[in-house]
């Protein structure tokens, strides 16, 4: 006789399956004649296999993976990139340690490059066009890595070409408020603005500038933002430490949106329709170029005009003036212009994803996807090869267990090595566009490990609240690097924690609201339950906005092995933690996803929204009751589902043989409900309002509060309806039968 | 040991489930100890139960259902509508013959009504405002039904109120080409246009007129279009026959879109955001009013001006002139104007759906939905009560079998009695908006039976090609009414057939491209596999565009029982056929949906598209290869799936215990890809091009061919990409594992 029937939950997963069902044939009380497939189908996670996996994960293998991946620069679609494609294919097709299948998928995508024959230039010239100063065209060499001819000149991808020339001004971080403030005292028409990284997106620094008549923009990383103020390469910066050398330049994609720009919502195949280039939005309307702080120092410290606000001052040993516009009368640059000679060009190029799969045994058409991008700006040791090294070690260990016949996951595992992430998450976005339906229906979860290790202090995890529990479980089973008697979990909780109404003090798991890595298309477009983890630094010990070699020519094996993770033990901890989560998601009979934890987040969001918004919403005749009711519906559906799952009488409470998998979809509306490109998820999305609550509501409210227009309040009401009905819709999918 | 594993298919279903799986425990070869739930789970359709169902379906019960449903007019949201709500609830909650559960769901929707205190008027007045002629305000009485004070005055729902007055012109069917033609010889500014029903949508007759300066529109049904030319109520029309009496007026919703107008994409709950009324699109910009042909005769035969085209002439025994504008000099109406006094008003009203459910035993969270609207314009005996009478007989028989413990469907069956269909499919559309996610994921199929019987000649069926097979199977098991030795199928094939490349000569199943009834939101919005069936007339014997009492005060029990289906045997045949399909969809272990039949339709569409479009597409540099490849991918995936399903070695070819349900989704893109409201399906949608091929492609091509603009050809390319990728996406969902 059947003893119990289990209910699998896909809490938080995307538009997914209504009903997989498995009869768990109880052998204890049975007559001993259970058919063998019943036992196979009812198999749960094997803890001894997880132990074996943890012990197999090898830090030296990861180190050697990294060494191989970073031999040459591998900018997307270059020969170096192709070398990494071949490496991935070779590893994943290895007969001893490979996957069941591996292949490449190509997309023809729109990229932007500088011209190696006509390098971009930034110069200071006087009225007779005599060049008084020329910024560095490439970063200074400290190891042979920087001498590689394939090191791409620092540039702003998707900046238009052009030769703007004008008086320099200092515009802080290039936020809308920065230009607004600056414009109060300086006529910005015809000027070149120098800005710091941080505070606004890369493209935004130029997009925000153009309406004021600014004709060109420079951007640099201030030592106060990356180097804890240190500047000297004689003893303070790399190769003496992890800090950015004076000539280091952060490259990047200067685009607000993601995915191939010419084929929104469609896979960028050769014959795919492409929008006219002039219809592209979210890229700089005026030339912009990044420079090192060594050059920025020369320019900023010579600026005239009034003294910039205290909050605009940086680490240079001079006063940051806003510009006359232009340089101060006492400067050798007095009356001179700054000129940008930008020769970037756009090109359609073939970019490859490398895909690999381990077929599932019982639910082969359910996918757990694990991915990272493969392309880098230069050698990309940390970004992204730390993550790729970890992925290769995971696939080696899992592949070996499969090839040896010791294991096969319950569900299929898909590995993705995405191309052209640095140009706007392109490979992963095209993948989600091409396989939209199938992935929406079949994907259980997506795990992203991009930069695996920022530093050696602690775990950092972000993801849907429903994954919190399985991340904790995995983190408890892995020792923290360098702390053999402390788990990753116990170490983590010291660095980042919060108080949960259900669980008490627990590590703080972040939200995937932004579009910082390849999880974006999975979360914001498909609505799939996703997570992103890494090892990171102790924020009390540095103010660096990111590891200092980020997107520079110094992000090399030498840098990684000396200053980021000597011994590669943090890499090993991430491989163990991520792999543990991966196996649990692939093998658990009942998916380890927790709907009640999702409900807790919704309640937190709701409380914030009620506190911040209810008075003015009421004053504008907009009721929050539908939202409160929706969150309450979700909570009660989650609670009931928990009871059903944990009921020993499941066979009695549910229909006999009831076999269902539940999921939640928060992307129920077929329309793009938020103002951001490709943003369909009403809970997780970028928000400019910066409040820990429903992003679309927060932005609509901020806009209405600022304009006071009745049409803006109508939009708040509209968003409240969309949000409430999406949450009610998610709750419905947790409720029994009807 | 397990003998075989079956694969369920949801071919053509919407965004649906990846994986339900059932082990079929073979008892023949087994050790006899199969657990009972294994047998239950593996149970297939019980043919003896279907026989029992067929024999229980009773024509007299249907007749009595109709009598009760049509006692009083039941226009949406009126007291008569509430009586039908109560009737449905009473029947579905009956302890002996009811469903497991029944309830009502309310929406607050935007409707349009005339003013009973100020009836709409159409008059002819001379220059001194003396009224020379007044059109009837209500239809003539032949039975007590027409005397019911609740009979709503004929009106055009959503026509604006207003009192336009001007010279009359005759504009044929009010198509764009009609007004264009007319405008060549007549100055239309300030005129009132009289038009015939047919050729263009109701609202379109006014929308097309307004740009020419027309200020009001009349619409009537020409006896040539509905009565085979007959006009006299002394011996030719109802109550002497099924033909429309001279004063009969077709009411209707004059709106291009469907669903509640103020809450697009959102369920119209009390607190839901509503768009401003001035933002509504698709309704008449000028007043429009329907009149009987008795009044149209008086007006048209007095018109002056030139003789209208031969194709514009109708059945009246006079020459149809186009109007001077206005009446001819010899007419008593010479120099007179026609005046419309329209007092329609819009109102937010509570409309109810009545829902009922029979819980499934094995897959309770898979739904087969069966529905029809409940509201009518007047008594609505045929539209929609013929369908509701059939639905009530189905639920009586099925409910009884459930209550007696003789049957419980494998999957859940949901019955929907939709409100406010006549105002634009509102109840069903709001239902799909409210439960978007859950329905998209869980619904196996939707069966719509609105007008069950137009006439007694033959079955008429429309639906997704994947359903063709199960419709045929059901139709073969039911005797054709009045032909006891001929099946519905054998009778049908005589009236409507086609040659299939796979099956030879078979009955012709229509496509659900338009939005004629409540299947629209299921097909075009959710993408769910759907069908619509009825019994209909012999087209060789009448030219009536629909049964003549349609939307008039003559659509009564008396009319239905005397002229449409005496003895209610065609109703019975529809109940048997639809019920048979319903039981098979609910009970089959492997869903009886055929992907290869879908492939055949795609190939037919493709061949048509290549023939019609390829030369000019090539000339414009647009390749059809991606579309050809996509259709080929779909075909090969369907073929492979067929092989897997029919393979006796399934256990060997697939992974052990592989248990998956497949489906196809053609609505993969989260954007509204076609130009029609709520239209997400790339295969089934309204198309103005009128070609038997992909609707969006056809319309884009027609537009590009007519304008020749490069931007229009770019749109064709865009649509080709959307279409190809949607079909590739659908094919992917049929393919194994990855």
Coordinates of C-alpha atoms in Angstrom, one line a residue, chain A residues 103 105 107 267 269 353 355 367 429-443 525-526, chain B residues 668 725 728-729 732-733 738:
Chain A
X103 CA 28.0 22.2 -27.6
X105 CA 25.4 28.2 -29.6
X107 CA 24.5 34.7 -31.7
X267 CA 17.3 35.8 -30.2
X269 CA 20.3 34.9 -35.1
X353 CA 27.6 30.4 -25.4
X355 CA 26.4 24.7 -23.1
X367 CA 16.4 22.0 -15.3
X429 CA 19.9 37.2 -22.4
X430 CA 19.9 35.8 -26.0
X431 CA 19.7 32.3 -24.5
X432 CA 16.6 33.2 -22.4
X433 CA 15.1 34.9 -25.5
X434 CA 15.7 31.9 -27.7
X435 CA 14.4 29.3 -25.3
X436 CA 11.8 31.5 -23.5
X437 CA 9.0 29.0 -23.4
X438 CA 11.0 25.9 -22.6
X439 CA 13.1 27.6 -19.9
X440 CA 10.1 29.3 -18.4
X441 CA 8.3 26.0 -18.0
X442 CA 11.1 23.7 -17.1
X443 CA 13.6 25.6 -15.1
X525 CA 12.7 38.4 -17.8
X526 CA 11.8 34.8 -17.1
Chain B
X668 CA 6.0 32.4 -26.1
X725 CA 11.2 32.1 -33.2
X728 CA 11.0 27.2 -33.0
X729 CA 10.1 27.7 -29.3
X732 CA 11.6 23.0 -28.5
X733 CA 8.9 22.1 -26.0
X738 CA 17.2 19.7 -23.7

